[in-house]
Amino acid sequence: MTRKSHSITIRDVARQADVSVATVSRYINRNAPVSPEVAERISKVMAELNYVPHAAARHLATRKTRSIGLLLTTINYDFFTPLLSGLERVVAENNHNLLVATYRADLRKDYPPPVGPHNTDGVVVFADALQEEQLAQWYRMNFPMVLVHRTPPPYLNIPYVTIENKAASRKIVDHLIEVHGRRRIIFTRGLENHEDSHWRELGYKASLEAHGIPYDPRLIIRGEFDREVTYQEMSAFLANNHPDFDAVFASDDDSALGVIRALNDAGIPVPESVSVVGFDDQHFSCILPLPLTTVRAPTEEVGRMAGSQILKILQGEAADPMTLLPTEIVIRQSCGCNESQS
Amino acid sequence: MTRKSHSITIRDVARQADVSVATVSRYINRNAPVSPEVAERISKVMAELNYVPHAAARHLATRKTRSIGLLLTTINYDFFTPLLSGLERVVAENNHNLLVATYRADLRKDYPPPVGPHNTDGVVVFADALQEEQLAQWYRMNFPMVLVHRTPPPYLNIPYVTIENKAASRKIVDHLIEVHGRRRIIFTRGLENHEDSHWRELGYKASLEAHGIPYDPRLIIRGEFDREVTYQEMSAFLANNHPDFDAVFASDDDSALGVIRALNDAGIPVPESVSVVGFDDQHFSCILPLPLTTVRAPTEEVGRMAGSQILKILQGEAADPMTLLPTEIVIRQSCGCNESQS
DNA sequence: CCGGTTACAGTAACCGGTTACATTATTACA
DNA sequence: TGTAATAATGTAACCGGTTACTGTAACCGG
């Protein structure tokens, strides 16, 4: 293994262009005047030598990494594709890099998060990838953060971008009740501690209450935003003698899929006997055999907004404390309607 | 904005623990013996001060960034989720960071790639995110790379991991011909320059030839691995008076979806009149109204292998020049079969 | 008891940039 | 013509780690 030949430094360029390193640096950063002839010379030498400034050296000197971190709990769901895509775009457009990492605060208490002040200028934190204590610590050292799909605790003034969960949830449950006359509605809960799940449940309850339908805890089942888990749980629910029900509000589309499969297995006709609705409007939701009635979540937009907020902070501007993106229900057929809408 | 208070350096730790910075460094890296009492002291001070070593300083000194780059052409397809997920996992398990970036060599000729020797220890390059010239340059300075879904040109000895495209393509076309008696088979080509597409086309041709079916260029239509593009192209094909056909081999599942939609629009019954098959076996392919007959591509495994190969190189071991992951055809219903298989 | 290791620790150079400060030449203006 | 401002550039300290080199003391076999 030959020694790393990428050892062309700014001094090499300086020497060859017969100027000082300071001048080269100035030329590169265009932060001080450089005479045209000298600029020309430097530029030529740089091209010849194929010189690219060493990022770490630059970071060390400027104490900026020009990269922002994204902390996820997992990448395993297609849900994250648009989030990543949106975020990456704006980050790249602003000449920053994106460090993607997964971290489960609950599992890796002993290890520090893989991205943080030591290697990024700021991070975007998804849901509960980080625990409050860590957020608080970074907040104290005012390290730039923005939370997505999570509200900071009241004493931490961290900008966040999330979506309207409760109103839309309420609306979609209203739809089940008002349009389809459903009254015994199951809710498949998302992940523990996951705020989206919490709000969706509140919307569900609000709708029930508004319609004078009593809340029945037996109709709440575990879903964890996971197709398989929901399938298992729903199957188990159906296997034992269970309370009546005539609809399911799944906490996300993946979960809805699990529900539908379990119902199919049990020979229960959907949507005739049981309406099923989801949340997110993932890519697959409109191409299912029974297109899903769900709530459209602007996930890519969440990514973009998170990016632009964190960049704002880095530029010294104030970020919007809260960015709440609107959601809308999209009626397809799994609720029992037969409209076909994109 | 108060000055960045993350200025706790190794010297602070050293002072407070009453040792030299060298000793602290040794303790942190465990690369030289440190007496138990001293270790204890350092450890305590580090915890108290909440010290985290500054990555850039470390990078500069060691000339290692402990991060690896992933260069994609886009993140916009769910296809990338498993790739990312697999790669991130092994990278994280080996205490490295993952820098995700998109880059279209063809579009941004003037800009250097966002990840490279200046900010990573090695990169994983997807398909044609980089042009040959850039690969060659990095190869010359022996910068660690591994290619995914791309074969390096013969004179560049770069490890690559990809999947068996041709054999599987041939097999799936064989299936159309032998089991379903199809003989006029459309191929929706993927992206120009995209090797997968090329090999799949070769498999297609090989099958035709083996069955004595003449190759008809009029049956090749543009698809670009894109649902929408394929839909448009297929619709256009159907709109004008077109040669007969009785099957479509789409270069990927997304494309297959576009095909099916166009056929549905035209009132052509699938799979009765026309068989449609795809490639990749994406998440959605088995939950479609007409479950897709396709080829299972182990994309997550590709991510994992790419990760382990690049890490091997970083550790000075030799990587496998080629990692060819097997694919298998999965028969569902869009070809006309009615087996139901997961 | 002695020469040679080994364990442990400190000093300071170095990684490759940025930038405060200093210097010189040129221009502007009274 | 003299003085101040400005443009263009150089020198060298500094960012925060790592590590080569050095030194001391304890240890080891004979």
XYZ file of C-alpha atoms (C1' of nucleotides) in Angstrom:
744
model
C 0.000 0.000 0.000
C 1.647 3.181 -1.109
C 1.220 6.065 1.208
C -1.839 8.102 0.556
C -0.927 10.174 -2.415
C -3.667 12.627 -1.664
C -1.126 14.757 0.062
C -1.363 17.696 -2.225
C -1.757 20.499 0.221
C -2.388 24.139 -0.047
C 1.339 24.662 0.399
C 2.079 22.692 -2.711
C -0.278 24.895 -4.606
C 1.215 27.998 -3.057
C 4.733 26.996 -3.907
C 3.943 26.100 -7.451
C 1.955 29.257 -8.035
C 4.639 31.242 -6.324
C 2.403 32.882 -3.771
C 1.765 32.391 -0.078
C -0.663 29.911 1.332
C -2.722 32.768 2.646
C -3.302 34.015 -0.841
C -4.316 30.626 -2.055
C -6.709 30.316 0.809
C -8.132 33.700 -0.005
C -8.556 32.785 -3.596
C -10.338 29.600 -2.681
C -12.666 31.234 -0.259
C -12.994 34.454 -2.167
C -13.024 36.353 1.075
C -10.346 38.890 0.247
C -9.203 40.507 -2.965
C -6.683 38.674 -5.077
C -5.228 40.182 -8.196
C -6.460 38.720 -11.467
C -3.066 37.467 -12.602
C -2.431 35.720 -9.335
C -5.912 34.261 -9.330
C -5.292 32.930 -12.776
C -2.040 31.329 -11.746
C -3.524 29.728 -8.671
C -6.491 28.453 -10.553
C -4.265 26.820 -13.119
C -2.026 25.185 -10.580
C -5.007 23.900 -8.642
C -6.396 22.271 -11.733
C -3.052 20.799 -12.693
C -2.437 19.388 -9.275
C -5.998 18.288 -8.939
C -6.069 19.938 -5.614
C -9.046 19.532 -3.298
C -8.815 21.155 0.135
C -8.688 18.719 2.985
C -12.038 18.962 4.698
C -10.838 18.072 8.162
C -8.183 20.745 8.178
C -10.706 23.263 7.097
C -13.181 22.104 9.715
C -10.614 22.331 12.395
C -9.606 25.823 11.471
C -13.083 27.207 10.950
C -14.872 25.064 13.434
C -17.522 24.368 10.867
C -18.014 20.993 9.278
C -20.468 22.026 6.602
C -22.359 18.914 7.278
C -25.577 18.264 9.024
C -26.650 15.056 10.668
C -29.860 13.124 10.428
C -30.639 10.894 13.329
C -33.204 8.216 12.617
C -34.450 5.336 14.671
C -34.254 3.010 11.694
C -34.157 3.198 7.931
C -36.122 0.091 7.432
C -39.378 1.588 6.295
C -40.121 3.164 2.982
C -41.618 5.947 5.011
C -38.169 7.458 5.282
C -37.441 7.675 1.596
C -39.232 10.956 0.999
C -37.945 12.414 4.247
C -34.385 11.685 3.277
C -34.888 12.754 -0.248
C -36.320 16.127 0.739
C -33.686 16.763 3.322
C -30.795 15.699 1.154
C -31.927 17.986 -1.575
C -31.943 21.193 0.384
C -28.828 20.272 2.271
C -26.973 19.624 -0.972
C -28.317 22.758 -2.589
C -26.728 24.694 0.214
C -23.399 22.977 -0.170
C -23.601 20.962 2.945
C -23.194 17.257 3.477
C -25.651 14.916 5.014
C -24.602 12.395 7.606
C -27.254 9.764 8.039
C -27.226 7.669 11.157
C -29.532 5.499 13.157
C -29.621 5.539 16.888
C -31.984 4.196 19.426
C -31.491 6.196 22.560
C -33.285 3.564 24.567
C -30.928 0.829 23.449
C -27.559 2.495 23.392
C -27.529 4.555 26.498
C -23.832 4.026 27.017
C -22.744 5.101 23.545
C -22.888 8.720 22.512
C -24.936 9.494 19.412
C -23.017 8.940 16.186
C -23.670 12.465 15.021
C -23.457 15.546 17.150
C -21.396 18.623 17.843
C -18.194 16.713 17.302
C -18.843 15.999 13.647
C -21.674 18.144 12.370
C -22.852 21.722 12.541
C -26.332 20.691 13.469
C -28.643 17.724 13.457
C -32.155 16.840 12.474
C -33.618 14.462 14.991
C -36.432 12.155 14.054
C -38.995 11.394 16.717
C -37.455 9.789 19.755
C -34.089 8.904 18.300
C -32.662 10.993 21.124
C -33.814 11.223 24.648
C -34.767 14.430 26.308
C -31.657 14.532 28.407
C -29.432 14.532 25.362
C -31.528 17.190 23.708
C -31.244 19.300 26.835
C -27.511 18.956 26.951
C -27.064 20.009 23.373
C -29.551 22.755 23.856
C -27.509 24.147 26.719
C -24.408 24.316 24.588
C -26.649 25.763 21.941
C -25.946 23.226 19.333
C -28.288 23.675 16.358
C -31.027 21.108 16.182
C -34.380 20.674 14.641
C -36.794 17.999 15.625
C -39.028 16.253 13.161
C -42.184 14.454 14.129
C -41.601 15.478 17.686
C -42.450 18.380 19.920
C -39.709 19.484 22.300
C -40.524 19.618 25.967
C -41.754 23.068 26.944
C -38.534 24.147 28.586
C -36.496 23.393 25.486
C -36.985 25.939 22.828
C -35.973 23.739 19.902
C -37.509 24.373 16.498
C -39.499 21.482 15.214
C -41.333 20.510 12.115
C -44.120 18.060 12.200
C -47.478 17.388 10.689
C -51.047 17.935 11.700
C -51.930 14.596 13.234
C -54.861 15.162 15.451
C -57.208 17.132 13.243
C -56.710 14.795 10.323
C -57.150 11.745 12.502
C -60.288 13.157 13.844
C -61.517 13.916 10.361
C -60.858 10.461 9.063
C -62.601 8.875 12.024
C -65.451 11.344 11.552
C -65.664 10.039 8.030
C -65.948 6.468 9.234
C -68.699 7.433 11.603
C -70.623 9.934 9.578
C -70.378 8.533 6.099
C -70.190 4.854 6.846
C -72.093 4.691 10.081
C -69.291 2.911 11.887
C -69.309 3.086 15.670
C -67.056 0.316 16.917
C -63.697 1.466 15.666
C -60.414 -0.178 16.467
C -57.277 1.900 16.751
C -53.927 0.231 16.177
C -51.539 2.169 18.259
C -48.114 3.148 16.924
C -44.880 3.023 18.794
C -44.777 3.769 22.461
C -43.394 7.280 23.030
C -43.972 8.138 19.448
C -45.713 11.407 19.395
C -47.483 10.912 16.102
C -49.167 7.885 17.512
C -50.218 9.791 20.568
C -51.822 12.610 18.613
C -53.524 10.248 16.254
C -55.031 8.500 19.193
C -56.229 11.803 20.566
C -57.868 12.628 17.259
C -59.520 9.256 17.348
C -60.829 9.841 20.834
C -61.987 13.340 20.003
C -64.037 12.047 17.151
C -65.604 9.338 19.227
C -66.466 11.795 21.922
C -67.932 14.287 19.500
C -70.243 11.584 18.287
C -71.160 10.335 21.696
C -69.445 7.023 21.189
C -67.926 5.618 24.347
C -64.213 4.922 24.303
C -63.586 1.224 24.651
C -60.010 0.336 25.590
C -60.542 -3.165 24.314
C -60.535 -1.699 20.837
C -57.012 -0.386 21.146
C -54.453 -2.801 19.851
C -50.731 -2.703 19.419
C -49.390 -1.870 15.980
C -46.008 -0.210 16.353
C -46.258 1.236 12.867
C -45.240 -2.162 11.675
C -46.979 -4.321 9.120
C -45.973 -7.595 10.632
C -46.548 -6.668 14.246
C -49.968 -5.340 13.433
C -50.793 -8.452 11.490
C -49.878 -10.615 14.457
C -51.746 -8.492 16.932
C -54.800 -8.190 14.799
C -54.821 -11.905 14.165
C -54.531 -12.570 17.857
C -57.353 -10.166 18.498
C -59.549 -11.968 16.007
C -58.614 -15.387 17.291
C -59.918 -14.892 20.802
C -63.485 -13.967 21.342
C -63.371 -10.311 20.828
C -65.716 -7.363 21.169
C -67.674 -6.279 18.111
C -66.084 -3.860 15.708
C -66.875 -2.467 12.322
C -63.856 -0.377 11.391
C -60.158 0.025 11.990
C -58.174 3.214 12.119
C -54.593 2.081 11.724
C -51.950 4.437 12.981
C -50.156 4.242 9.678
C -50.480 2.674 6.265
C -48.101 -0.140 7.000
C -50.194 -1.033 9.955
C -53.332 -0.855 7.836
C -51.825 -3.411 5.529
C -51.317 -5.771 8.410
C -54.886 -5.248 9.477
C -56.266 -5.962 6.047
C -54.284 -9.114 5.734
C -55.487 -10.367 9.090
C -59.073 -9.587 8.148
C -58.687 -11.319 4.818
C -57.283 -14.359 6.576
C -60.291 -14.398 8.839
C -62.624 -14.124 5.888
C -64.021 -10.811 6.995
C -64.927 -8.730 3.944
C -63.243 -5.372 3.692
C -64.638 -2.795 3.342
C -68.125 -4.291 3.417
C -68.108 -5.530 6.997
C -65.157 -3.594 8.246
C -63.759 -0.283 7.026
C -60.034 0.186 7.257
C -58.179 3.462 7.062
C -54.556 4.386 7.569
C -52.247 7.329 7.844
C -49.346 8.692 5.749
C -50.406 7.918 2.233
C -47.274 6.065 1.455
C -46.263 5.294 -2.096
C -47.977 1.958 -2.102
C -51.283 3.068 -0.648
C -52.905 4.035 -3.899
C -51.891 0.938 -5.810
C -53.295 -1.642 -3.475
C -56.072 -3.999 -4.513
C -58.211 -1.993 -2.192
C -56.824 1.511 -2.426
C -56.397 2.878 1.031
C -58.367 5.707 2.505
C -55.779 7.509 4.506
C -54.298 10.839 5.475
C -51.770 12.405 3.193
C -48.637 13.313 5.137
C -46.242 15.592 3.276
C -43.191 13.699 4.330
C -40.857 15.001 1.679
C -41.891 18.503 2.593
C -41.084 17.697 6.196
C -37.598 16.802 5.047
C -37.230 19.971 3.071
C -38.504 22.164 5.850
C -36.276 20.528 8.401
C -33.369 21.200 6.108
C -34.199 24.799 5.532
C -34.776 25.401 9.225
C -31.474 23.976 10.287
C -29.705 25.909 7.562
C -31.374 29.058 8.738
C -29.978 28.502 12.186
C -26.532 27.888 10.794
C -26.722 31.173 8.969
C -27.521 32.914 12.198
C -31.110 33.582 11.336
C -33.862 32.619 13.698
C -35.695 29.454 12.776
C -39.436 29.131 13.029
C -40.113 27.639 16.442
C -42.763 25.424 14.966
C -43.542 24.279 11.470
C -46.777 22.411 11.339
C -47.471 20.980 7.930
C -51.045 20.436 6.911
C -52.422 17.008 6.175
C -55.534 16.098 4.304
C -57.620 13.037 4.224
C -57.729 11.195 0.973
C -60.758 9.093 0.429
C -60.237 5.958 -1.541
C -61.953 2.669 -1.170
C -60.830 0.856 1.926
C -63.341 2.792 3.987
C -66.196 1.687 1.797
C -66.355 4.632 -0.554
C -65.834 3.914 -4.181
C -64.482 7.136 -5.439
C -61.214 6.769 -7.179
C -58.930 9.632 -6.633
C -55.186 9.732 -7.123
C -25.204 33.929 19.888
C -22.751 32.977 22.588
C -19.548 31.492 21.364
C -19.644 27.804 20.828
C -19.243 26.409 24.271
C -18.183 23.076 22.880
C -14.635 24.112 23.433
C -13.750 21.479 25.933
C -10.559 20.114 24.527
C -8.281 17.324 25.386
C -6.099 19.861 27.143
C -8.884 20.768 29.516
C -9.251 17.143 30.371
C -5.511 16.732 30.755
C -5.206 19.719 33.049
C -8.092 18.704 35.237
C -6.905 15.123 35.496
C -3.384 16.344 36.060
C -1.776 14.401 33.270
C -0.455 15.239 29.847
C -2.574 15.402 26.737
C -0.638 12.481 25.355
C -1.804 10.318 28.200
C -5.384 11.340 27.733
C -5.116 10.563 24.074
C -3.640 7.195 24.894
C -6.405 6.464 27.301
C -9.038 7.377 24.757
C -7.543 5.325 22.011
C -6.309 2.568 24.246
C -3.232 2.281 22.132
C -0.657 2.424 24.895
C -0.695 1.349 28.511
C -2.086 3.763 31.072
C -1.993 3.006 34.761
C -5.306 2.128 36.334
C -5.368 5.089 38.719
C -4.657 7.554 35.940
C -7.217 5.907 33.708
C -9.754 6.231 36.458
C -9.012 9.908 36.904
C -9.204 10.648 33.213
C -12.383 8.739 32.831
C -14.007 10.669 35.625
C -12.927 14.041 34.316
C -14.108 13.172 30.838
C -17.520 12.314 32.138
C -17.702 15.418 34.293
C -16.687 17.694 31.488
C -18.834 15.828 29.037
C -15.899 15.679 26.765
C -16.220 14.375 23.238
C -13.135 14.510 21.035
C -13.388 16.880 18.145
C -13.704 14.740 15.059
C -12.021 17.130 12.668
C -8.926 17.437 14.796
C -8.705 13.742 15.005
C -9.220 13.351 11.292
C -6.554 15.844 10.556
C -4.044 14.161 12.786
C -4.759 10.602 11.756
C -5.800 11.301 8.214
C -8.763 9.056 8.709
C -12.286 10.341 8.813
C -13.953 7.176 9.970
C -16.723 7.860 7.583
C -17.642 6.367 4.316
C -19.603 7.990 1.553
C -22.501 6.736 -0.466
C -22.967 8.318 -3.834
C -26.391 7.871 -5.329
C -27.975 9.270 -8.427
C -31.177 10.047 -6.555
C -32.956 8.980 -3.419
C -36.346 9.303 -4.884
C -37.204 5.670 -5.283
C -38.109 3.227 -2.576
C -35.610 0.965 -4.240
C -32.893 2.668 -2.229
C -34.360 2.064 1.189
C -32.992 -1.431 1.617
C -29.672 -0.497 0.078
C -29.229 2.325 2.523
C -30.491 0.330 5.400
C -28.090 -2.526 4.787
C -25.142 -0.275 4.251
C -25.855 1.928 7.216
C -26.068 -1.058 9.437
C -22.677 -2.507 8.735
C -21.058 0.879 8.606
C -22.456 1.766 12.012
C -21.556 -1.587 13.474
C -17.981 -0.841 12.578
C -18.046 2.565 14.158
C -18.006 4.515 10.996
C -20.287 7.223 9.777
C -22.255 7.261 6.586
C -22.304 10.301 4.356
C -25.151 10.080 1.903
C -25.059 12.230 -1.170
C -26.582 12.402 -4.584
C -24.631 13.335 -7.635
C -25.276 13.086 -11.296
C -21.949 13.097 -13.009
C -23.591 13.936 -16.281
C -25.235 17.059 -14.918
C -22.589 18.509 -12.667
C -19.433 18.106 -14.565
C -18.004 21.305 -13.182
C -18.577 20.503 -9.522
C -16.507 17.905 -7.772
C -18.405 15.054 -6.134
C -19.704 15.931 -2.681
C -17.972 12.975 -1.104
C -14.500 11.805 -1.858
C -10.985 11.642 -0.514
C -11.349 15.034 1.096
C -14.060 13.997 3.504
C -14.343 10.232 3.620
C -12.097 7.217 3.853
C -13.835 5.529 0.986
C -17.004 5.623 -1.028
C -19.649 3.313 -2.313
C -20.704 4.381 -5.760
C -24.079 3.455 -7.111
C -24.325 2.753 -10.828
C -23.282 5.711 -12.885
C -23.263 8.348 -10.194
C -19.653 8.901 -11.153
C -18.110 8.852 -14.550
C -15.273 6.649 -15.504
C -12.785 9.461 -15.531
C -13.457 10.274 -11.916
C -13.230 6.638 -10.950
C -9.921 6.404 -12.729
C -8.537 9.403 -10.965
C -9.461 8.106 -7.555
C -8.213 4.722 -8.503
C -4.834 6.166 -9.368
C -4.501 7.772 -5.965
C -5.764 4.492 -4.617
C -8.718 5.866 -2.848
C -10.926 3.034 -1.552
C -14.071 2.539 -3.549
C -16.607 -0.104 -4.182
C -19.091 0.017 -6.969
C -22.612 -1.234 -6.645
C -24.746 -2.194 -9.569
C -21.875 -1.418 -11.841
C -18.910 -3.218 -13.291
C -15.710 -1.232 -13.480
C -14.025 -0.904 -16.831
C -11.479 -3.664 -17.309
C -8.459 -1.497 -16.657
C -9.788 -0.352 -13.295
C -9.508 -3.011 -10.716
C -12.234 -1.721 -8.430
C -14.213 -4.179 -6.302
C -17.864 -4.215 -7.106
C -20.972 -5.829 -5.841
C -23.918 -6.360 -8.024
C -26.605 -8.857 -8.757
C -27.162 -11.541 -11.308
C -29.201 -9.729 -13.925
C -28.832 -11.625 -17.105
C -29.515 -15.175 -16.007
C -32.586 -14.177 -14.049
C -33.871 -12.036 -16.880
C -33.428 -14.850 -19.228
C -35.217 -17.189 -16.870
C -38.169 -14.925 -16.429
C -38.515 -14.429 -20.162
C -38.141 -18.167 -20.586
C -41.041 -18.501 -18.240
C -43.161 -16.192 -20.332
C -42.359 -18.140 -23.441
C -42.378 -21.665 -22.142
C -45.153 -21.573 -19.611
C -47.395 -18.971 -21.110
C -46.604 -19.370 -24.767
C -45.801 -15.715 -25.235
C -43.692 -14.799 -28.228
C -44.118 -11.097 -28.808
C -42.532 -9.667 -25.710
C -41.959 -6.014 -25.070
C -38.950 -4.903 -23.070
C -39.085 -1.554 -21.297
C -35.547 -0.409 -21.183
C -34.120 1.150 -18.020
C -31.869 4.147 -17.859
C -29.336 4.755 -20.526
C -25.866 3.781 -19.301
C -27.363 1.842 -16.488
C -25.705 -1.477 -16.501
C -28.553 -3.382 -14.899
C -30.746 -2.378 -17.755
C -28.169 -3.488 -20.237
C -27.780 -6.937 -18.723
C -31.470 -7.393 -18.398
C -31.848 -6.621 -22.030
C -29.171 -9.160 -22.859
C -31.003 -11.772 -20.836
C -34.138 -10.899 -22.718
C -32.427 -11.276 -26.032
C -30.762 -14.512 -25.024
C -34.089 -16.016 -24.155
C -35.632 -14.927 -27.411
C -32.773 -16.337 -29.345
C -32.819 -19.620 -27.491
C -36.423 -19.992 -28.479
C -35.926 -18.969 -32.031
C -37.928 -15.806 -31.652
C -36.642 -12.950 -33.767
C -35.647 -9.804 -31.974
C -37.922 -6.970 -32.939
C -36.596 -3.526 -32.040
C -40.081 -2.111 -32.266
C -40.828 -3.966 -29.071
C -38.209 -2.087 -27.098
C -39.614 0.953 -25.366
C -38.205 3.516 -23.017
C -38.834 3.036 -19.317
C -36.010 4.629 -17.369
C -36.885 2.596 -14.303
C -39.605 5.114 -13.722
C -43.256 4.446 -13.190
C -44.453 7.632 -14.791
C -42.109 7.623 -17.738
C -42.988 4.055 -18.531
C -46.663 4.824 -18.261
C -46.306 7.638 -20.749
C -44.215 5.635 -23.146
C -46.400 2.608 -22.953
C -49.498 4.698 -23.489
C -47.893 6.333 -26.486
C -46.980 2.941 -27.821
C -50.538 1.752 -27.469
C -51.991 4.894 -28.966
C -50.329 4.592 -32.335
C -50.828 1.541 -34.382
C -48.350 -0.780 -32.900
C -46.989 -4.223 -33.624
C -48.625 -7.147 -31.913
C -47.428 -8.127 -28.471
C -48.527 -10.499 -25.767
C -46.208 -9.820 -22.857
C -44.052 -7.177 -21.281
C -40.810 -7.628 -19.462
C -40.352 -4.392 -17.566
C -36.832 -3.537 -16.527
C -37.971 -3.002 -12.981
C -41.073 -3.238 -10.838
C -41.764 0.464 -10.947
C -41.746 0.292 -14.662
C -44.033 -2.730 -14.567
C -46.515 -0.684 -12.621
C -46.532 1.933 -15.319
C -47.065 -0.729 -17.928
C -49.974 -2.258 -16.086
C -51.640 1.063 -15.648
C -51.298 1.861 -19.321
C -52.711 -1.528 -20.248
C -55.590 -1.089 -17.845
C -56.316 2.306 -19.342
C -56.423 0.719 -22.755
C -58.752 -1.982 -21.570
C -56.308 -4.734 -22.264
C -56.764 -7.517 -19.750
C -53.704 -8.426 -17.702
C -52.577 -11.140 -17.447
C -55.088 -12.765 -19.761
C -54.107 -11.032 -22.955
C -50.795 -9.683 -21.886
C -48.422 -11.025 -19.272
C -46.382 -8.479 -17.359
C -43.288 -9.185 -15.316
C -40.837 -6.951 -13.561
C -37.534 -6.960 -11.758
C -36.406 -6.233 -8.182
C -39.276 -7.516 -6.105
C -39.739 -4.266 -4.335
C -41.753 -4.023 -1.156
C -44.944 -3.244 -2.960
C -44.754 -5.953 -5.571
C -46.432 -8.648 -3.563
C -49.306 -6.540 -2.341
C -50.562 -5.336 -5.666
C -54.010 -6.219 -6.951
C -52.206 -8.382 -9.395
C -49.158 -9.596 -7.519
C -46.144 -9.159 -9.678
C -44.119 -11.950 -11.140
C -40.638 -10.606 -10.892
C -37.053 -11.284 -9.963
C -36.029 -11.000 -6.373
C -33.023 -8.704 -6.014
C -31.309 -8.870 -2.634
C -30.871 -5.133 -2.401
C -30.328 -4.944 1.312
C -27.682 -7.614 1.001
C -26.053 -5.537 -1.708
C -25.853 -2.702 0.810
C -24.392 -4.928 3.471
C -21.844 -6.471 1.157
C -20.784 -3.115 -0.183
C -20.267 -1.989 3.379
C -18.240 -4.978 4.391
C -16.116 -4.774 1.283
C -15.224 -1.162 1.755
C -14.481 -1.782 5.410
C -12.224 -4.637 4.450
C -10.247 -2.323 2.243
C -9.990 0.229 5.012
C -8.592 -2.428 7.261
C -5.943 -3.199 4.705
C -7.405 -6.504 3.720
C -8.049 -7.319 0.122
C -11.630 -6.987 -0.950
C -13.309 -9.470 -3.212
C -12.908 -8.133 -6.730
C -16.446 -9.119 -7.533
C -19.452 -9.955 -5.433
C -22.258 -11.242 -7.553
C -25.398 -11.811 -5.573
C -27.845 -14.394 -6.784
C -31.332 -13.507 -7.830
C -34.284 -15.765 -8.219
C -37.474 -15.437 -10.133
C -40.585 -15.288 -8.079
C -43.698 -16.377 -9.810
C -46.839 -14.610 -8.806
C -49.794 -13.753 -10.916
C -49.021 -10.959 -13.325
C -47.556 -13.438 -15.750
C -50.718 -15.455 -15.796
C -49.855 -18.040 -13.200
C -52.089 -18.217 -10.218
C -49.784 -19.516 -7.598
C -49.655 -17.350 -4.572
C -46.289 -17.246 -3.003
C -44.883 -14.698 -0.611
C 24.549 -6.300 41.388
C 24.182 -5.259 36.381
C 22.683 -4.597 31.568
C 18.449 -4.855 29.259
C 13.401 -4.677 29.041
C 9.154 -2.911 29.929
C 5.505 0.148 31.845
C 4.158 4.638 32.152
C 4.219 9.411 31.276
C 5.634 14.081 29.279
C 7.258 17.406 25.457
C 6.613 19.136 21.291
C 6.227 18.598 16.303
C 2.855 17.813 13.067
C -1.656 17.189 10.285
C -3.546 21.182 6.447
C -6.106 24.548 6.486
C -7.661 29.906 8.203
C -6.848 34.466 9.578
C -4.994 38.329 12.651
C -1.521 41.235 11.959
C 2.117 43.347 9.422
C 4.014 45.174 5.171
C 4.435 47.378 0.802
C 2.684 49.637 -3.243
C -0.813 52.317 -5.189
C -4.466 55.615 -5.329
C -7.217 59.592 -3.567
C -7.517 63.935 -2.004
C -6.523 68.274 0.505
C 3.574 67.401 -2.277
C 2.153 65.060 1.841
C -0.957 62.022 4.194
C -4.452 58.772 4.559
C -6.908 55.108 2.758
C -6.939 50.929 0.096
C -5.364 46.849 -2.463
C -2.587 42.880 -2.560
C 0.226 39.903 -0.319
C 3.179 37.545 3.258
C 4.290 35.618 8.070
C 3.129 32.884 11.564
C -0.037 31.580 15.237
C -3.762 28.684 15.872
C -7.656 25.030 15.555
C -7.513 20.106 18.707
C -6.125 16.148 18.283
C -1.968 12.137 17.546
C 2.460 10.262 18.069
C 7.648 10.088 17.651
C 10.913 10.697 20.743
C 12.674 10.910 25.345
C 13.095 9.950 30.172
C 12.448 7.611 34.621
C 11.523 3.878 37.497
C 10.419 -0.747 38.257
C 11.432 -5.378 36.866
C 13.961 -9.539 35.151
C 17.357 -13.219 34.422
C 21.828 -14.684 35.554
